[in-house]
Amino acid sequence: MEELIMEAYRKAETKDFFAITVHVERLLKKYYSLHDPRTWITTGEVRRILERHGLVFEDGWAIA
């Protein structure tokens, strides 16, 4: 799953977190059946994997 998330990060048009998660969804649909338990991932897990790899992303929900 980490490789899929890393691929989504590289291929996302922007480094906005929402754009990355949308791309993760697209890749999951491309490679796996919707009923495959490997596709069950939360946005929190995606966020932790990106942070663990030190990848920078924008959080669109953060309002200053």
CSV table of N, CA, C and O in Angstrom, one decimal:
chain,number,residue,atom,x,y,z
A,1,MET,N,0.8,-1.2,0.0
A,1,MET,CA,0.0,0.0,0.0
A,1,MET,C,0.9,1.3,0.0
A,1,MET,O,0.5,2.2,-0.6
A,2,GLU,N,2.0,1.2,0.7
A,2,GLU,CA,2.9,2.4,0.7
A,2,GLU,C,3.4,2.7,-0.7
A,2,GLU,O,3.4,3.9,-1.0
A,3,GLU,N,3.7,1.7,-1.5
A,3,GLU,CA,4.1,2.0,-2.8
A,3,GLU,C,3.0,2.7,-3.6
A,3,GLU,O,3.3,3.7,-4.4
A,4,LEU,N,1.8,2.3,-3.4
A,4,LEU,CA,0.7,2.9,-4.1
A,4,LEU,C,0.5,4.4,-3.7
A,4,LEU,O,0.3,5.3,-4.5
A,5,ILE,N,0.7,4.7,-2.4
A,5,ILE,CA,0.5,6.0,-1.9
A,5,ILE,C,1.7,6.9,-2.4
A,5,ILE,O,1.5,8.0,-2.8
A,6,MET,N,2.9,6.3,-2.5
A,6,MET,CA,4.0,7.1,-3.0
A,6,MET,C,3.8,7.4,-4.5
A,6,MET,O,4.1,8.5,-4.9
A,7,GLU,N,3.3,6.4,-5.2
A,7,GLU,CA,3.0,6.7,-6.6
A,7,GLU,C,1.9,7.8,-6.8
A,7,GLU,O,2.1,8.7,-7.7
A,8,ALA,N,0.9,7.7,-6.0
A,8,ALA,CA,-0.1,8.8,-6.0
A,8,ALA,C,0.5,10.1,-5.7
A,8,ALA,O,0.1,11.1,-6.3
A,9,TYR,N,1.4,10.2,-4.7
A,9,TYR,CA,2.0,11.5,-4.4
A,9,TYR,C,2.8,12.0,-5.6
A,9,TYR,O,2.7,13.2,-5.9
A,10,ARG,N,3.6,11.1,-6.3
A,10,ARG,CA,4.4,11.6,-7.4
A,10,ARG,C,3.5,12.0,-8.6
A,10,ARG,O,3.8,12.9,-9.3
A,11,LYS,N,2.3,11.4,-8.8
A,11,LYS,CA,1.5,11.6,-10.0
A,11,LYS,C,0.4,12.7,-9.7
A,11,LYS,O,-0.2,13.1,-10.7
A,12,ALA,N,0.2,13.1,-8.5
A,12,ALA,CA,-0.8,14.1,-8.2
A,12,ALA,C,-0.5,15.4,-8.9
A,12,ALA,O,0.7,15.8,-8.9
A,13,GLU,N,-1.5,16.1,-9.4
A,13,GLU,CA,-1.2,17.3,-10.1
A,13,GLU,C,-0.7,18.4,-9.1
A,13,GLU,O,0.0,19.3,-9.5
A,14,THR,N,-1.2,18.4,-7.9
A,14,THR,CA,-0.8,19.3,-6.8
A,14,THR,C,-0.4,18.5,-5.6
A,14,THR,O,-0.7,17.4,-5.5
A,15,LYS,N,0.2,19.2,-4.7
A,15,LYS,CA,0.6,18.5,-3.4
A,15,LYS,C,-0.5,18.8,-2.3
A,15,LYS,O,-0.2,18.7,-1.2
A,16,ASP,N,-1.7,19.1,-2.8
A,16,ASP,CA,-2.8,19.2,-1.8
A,16,ASP,C,-3.2,17.8,-1.3
A,16,ASP,O,-3.3,16.9,-2.1
A,17,PHE,N,-3.4,17.7,-0.1
A,17,PHE,CA,-3.7,16.4,0.5
A,17,PHE,C,-5.0,15.7,-0.1
A,17,PHE,O,-5.0,14.5,-0.4
A,18,PHE,N,-6.0,16.5,-0.4
A,18,PHE,CA,-7.2,16.0,-1.0
A,18,PHE,C,-6.9,15.5,-2.4
A,18,PHE,O,-7.4,14.4,-2.8
A,19,ALA,N,-6.1,16.2,-3.2
A,19,ALA,CA,-5.7,15.7,-4.5
A,19,ALA,C,-4.9,14.4,-4.5
A,19,ALA,O,-5.1,13.5,-5.3
A,20,ILE,N,-4.1,14.3,-3.5
A,20,ILE,CA,-3.3,13.0,-3.3
A,20,ILE,C,-4.2,11.9,-3.0
A,20,ILE,O,-4.1,10.8,-3.5
A,21,THR,N,-5.2,12.1,-2.0
A,21,THR,CA,-6.1,11.0,-1.6
A,21,THR,C,-7.0,10.6,-2.8
A,21,THR,O,-7.3,9.4,-2.9
A,22,VAL,N,-7.4,11.6,-3.6
A,22,VAL,CA,-8.2,11.2,-4.8
A,22,VAL,C,-7.4,10.4,-5.7
A,22,VAL,O,-7.9,9.4,-6.3
A,23,HIS,N,-6.2,10.7,-5.9
A,23,HIS,CA,-5.3,9.9,-6.8
A,23,HIS,C,-5.1,8.5,-6.2
A,23,HIS,O,-5.1,7.5,-7.0
A,24,VAL,N,-5.0,8.4,-4.9
A,24,VAL,CA,-4.9,7.0,-4.2
A,24,VAL,C,-6.1,6.2,-4.6
A,24,VAL,O,-6.0,5.1,-4.9
A,25,GLU,N,-7.3,6.8,-4.5
A,25,GLU,CA,-8.5,6.2,-4.8
A,25,GLU,C,-8.6,5.7,-6.2
A,25,GLU,O,-9.0,4.5,-6.5
A,26,ARG,N,-8.1,6.5,-7.2
A,26,ARG,CA,-8.1,6.1,-8.6
A,26,ARG,C,-7.2,4.9,-8.8
A,26,ARG,O,-7.5,4.0,-9.5
A,27,LEU,N,-6.0,4.9,-8.2
A,27,LEU,CA,-5.1,3.8,-8.3
A,27,LEU,C,-5.6,2.5,-7.7
A,27,LEU,O,-5.5,1.5,-8.2
A,28,LEU,N,-6.3,2.7,-6.6
A,28,LEU,CA,-6.9,1.5,-5.9
A,28,LEU,C,-8.0,0.9,-6.8
A,28,LEU,O,-8.0,-0.3,-7.0
A,29,LYS,N,-8.8,1.7,-7.4
A,29,LYS,CA,-9.8,1.2,-8.3
A,29,LYS,C,-9.2,0.6,-9.6
A,29,LYS,O,-9.8,-0.4,-10.2
A,30,LYS,N,-8.1,1.1,-10.0
A,30,LYS,CA,-7.4,0.6,-11.2
A,30,LYS,C,-6.8,-0.8,-10.9
A,30,LYS,O,-6.9,-1.7,-11.8
A,31,TYR,N,-6.2,-1.0,-9.8
A,31,TYR,CA,-5.4,-2.2,-9.5
A,31,TYR,C,-6.2,-3.3,-8.7
A,31,TYR,O,-5.8,-4.5,-8.8
A,32,TYR,N,-7.2,-2.9,-8.0
A,32,TYR,CA,-7.9,-3.9,-7.1
A,32,TYR,C,-9.4,-3.8,-7.2
A,32,TYR,O,-10.0,-2.9,-7.6
A,33,SER,N,-10.0,-4.9,-6.9
A,33,SER,CA,-11.5,-5.0,-6.8
A,33,SER,C,-11.9,-4.2,-5.6
A,33,SER,O,-11.2,-4.1,-4.6
A,34,LEU,N,-13.1,-3.6,-5.7
A,34,LEU,CA,-13.6,-2.8,-4.6
A,34,LEU,C,-13.9,-3.6,-3.3
A,34,LEU,O,-13.9,-3.1,-2.2
A,35,HIS,N,-14.0,-4.9,-3.5
A,35,HIS,CA,-14.3,-5.8,-2.3
A,35,HIS,C,-13.0,-6.4,-1.7
A,35,HIS,O,-13.1,-7.1,-0.8
A,36,ASP,N,-11.9,-6.0,-2.3
A,36,ASP,CA,-10.6,-6.5,-1.8
A,36,ASP,C,-10.2,-5.7,-0.5
A,36,ASP,O,-10.2,-4.5,-0.5
A,37,PRO,N,-10.0,-6.4,0.6
A,37,PRO,CA,-9.7,-5.7,1.9
A,37,PRO,C,-8.4,-4.8,1.8
A,37,PRO,O,-8.2,-4.0,2.6
A,38,ARG,N,-7.5,-5.1,0.8
A,38,ARG,CA,-6.3,-4.2,0.7
A,38,ARG,C,-6.7,-2.8,0.4
A,38,ARG,O,-5.9,-1.9,0.5
A,39,THR,N,-7.9,-2.6,-0.1
A,39,THR,CA,-8.3,-1.2,-0.5
A,39,THR,C,-8.9,-0.4,0.7
A,39,THR,O,-9.2,0.7,0.5
A,40,TRP,N,-9.0,-1.1,1.8
A,40,TRP,CA,-9.6,-0.4,3.0
A,40,TRP,C,-8.5,0.4,3.7
A,40,TRP,O,-7.7,-0.1,4.5
A,41,ILE,N,-8.4,1.7,3.4
A,41,ILE,CA,-7.4,2.5,4.0
A,41,ILE,C,-8.0,3.9,4.3
A,41,ILE,O,-8.9,4.3,3.6
A,42,THR,N,-7.6,4.4,5.4
A,42,THR,CA,-8.2,5.7,5.9
A,42,THR,C,-7.3,6.9,5.4
A,42,THR,O,-6.1,6.7,5.1
A,43,THR,N,-7.9,8.1,5.5
A,43,THR,CA,-7.0,9.2,5.1
A,43,THR,C,-6.0,9.4,6.2
A,43,THR,O,-4.9,9.9,5.9
A,44,GLY,N,-6.2,9.0,7.4
A,44,GLY,CA,-5.2,9.1,8.5
A,44,GLY,C,-4.0,8.2,8.2
A,44,GLY,O,-2.9,8.6,8.4
A,45,GLU,N,-4.3,7.1,7.7
A,45,GLU,CA,-3.2,6.2,7.3
A,45,GLU,C,-2.3,6.8,6.2
A,45,GLU,O,-1.1,6.7,6.2
A,46,VAL,N,-3.0,7.4,5.2
A,46,VAL,CA,-2.3,8.0,4.1
A,46,VAL,C,-1.5,9.1,4.6
A,46,VAL,O,-0.3,9.3,4.3
A,47,ARG,N,-2.0,10.0,5.5
A,47,ARG,CA,-1.3,11.1,6.1
A,47,ARG,C,-0.1,10.6,6.9
A,47,ARG,O,1.0,11.1,6.7
A,48,ARG,N,-0.2,9.5,7.7
A,48,ARG,CA,0.9,9.0,8.4
A,48,ARG,C,2.0,8.5,7.5
A,48,ARG,O,3.2,8.7,7.8
A,49,ILE,N,1.7,7.8,6.4
A,49,ILE,CA,2.7,7.3,5.5
A,49,ILE,C,3.4,8.4,4.8
A,49,ILE,O,4.7,8.4,4.7
A,50,LEU,N,2.7,9.5,4.4
A,50,LEU,CA,3.4,10.6,3.8
A,50,LEU,C,4.3,11.3,4.8
A,50,LEU,O,5.4,11.7,4.4
A,51,GLU,N,3.8,11.5,6.0
A,51,GLU,CA,4.7,12.2,7.0
A,51,GLU,C,5.9,11.3,7.4
A,51,GLU,O,7.0,11.8,7.6
A,52,ARG,N,5.7,10.0,7.5
A,52,ARG,CA,6.8,9.1,7.8
A,52,ARG,C,7.9,9.2,6.8
A,52,ARG,O,9.1,9.1,7.1
A,53,HIS,N,7.5,9.4,5.5
A,53,HIS,CA,8.5,9.5,4.4
A,53,HIS,C,9.0,10.9,4.3
A,53,HIS,O,9.8,11.2,3.4
A,54,GLY,N,8.5,11.8,5.1
A,54,GLY,CA,9.0,13.2,5.1
A,54,GLY,C,8.5,14.0,3.8
A,54,GLY,O,9.2,15.0,3.4
A,55,LEU,N,7.4,13.6,3.3
A,55,LEU,CA,6.9,14.2,2.1
A,55,LEU,C,6.0,15.4,2.5
A,55,LEU,O,5.2,15.4,3.4
A,56,VAL,N,6.2,16.5,1.8
A,56,VAL,CA,5.5,17.8,2.1
A,56,VAL,C,4.2,17.8,1.3
A,56,VAL,O,4.2,17.5,0.1
A,57,PHE,N,3.1,18.1,2.0
A,57,PHE,CA,1.8,18.2,1.3
A,57,PHE,C,1.1,19.4,2.0
A,57,PHE,O,1.3,19.7,3.1
A,58,GLU,N,0.1,19.9,1.2
A,58,GLU,CA,-0.7,21.0,1.8
A,58,GLU,C,-2.0,20.5,2.3
A,58,GLU,O,-2.6,19.6,1.7
A,59,ASP,N,-2.4,20.9,3.5
A,59,ASP,CA,-3.7,20.5,4.0
A,59,ASP,C,-4.7,21.6,3.8
A,59,ASP,O,-4.7,22.6,4.4
A,60,GLY,N,-5.6,21.3,2.8
A,60,GLY,CA,-6.6,22.3,2.4
A,60,GLY,C,-7.6,22.7,3.5
A,60,GLY,O,-8.2,23.7,3.4
A,61,TRP,N,-7.6,21.9,4.5
A,61,TRP,CA,-8.6,22.1,5.6
A,61,TRP,C,-8.0,23.1,6.6
A,61,TRP,O,-8.7,23.7,7.5
A,62,ALA,N,-6.7,23.3,6.6
A,62,ALA,CA,-6.1,24.2,7.6
A,62,ALA,C,-6.4,25.7,7.2
A,62,ALA,O,-6.0,26.1,6.1
A,63,ILE,N,-7.1,26.4,8.0
A,63,ILE,CA,-7.5,27.8,7.8
A,63,ILE,C,-6.8,28.6,8.8
A,63,ILE,O,-7.0,28.4,10.0
A,64,ALA,N,-6.1,29.6,8.4
A,64,ALA,CA,-5.4,30.5,9.4
A,64,ALA,C,-6.2,31.7,9.6
A,64,ALA,O,-7.0,32.2,8.9
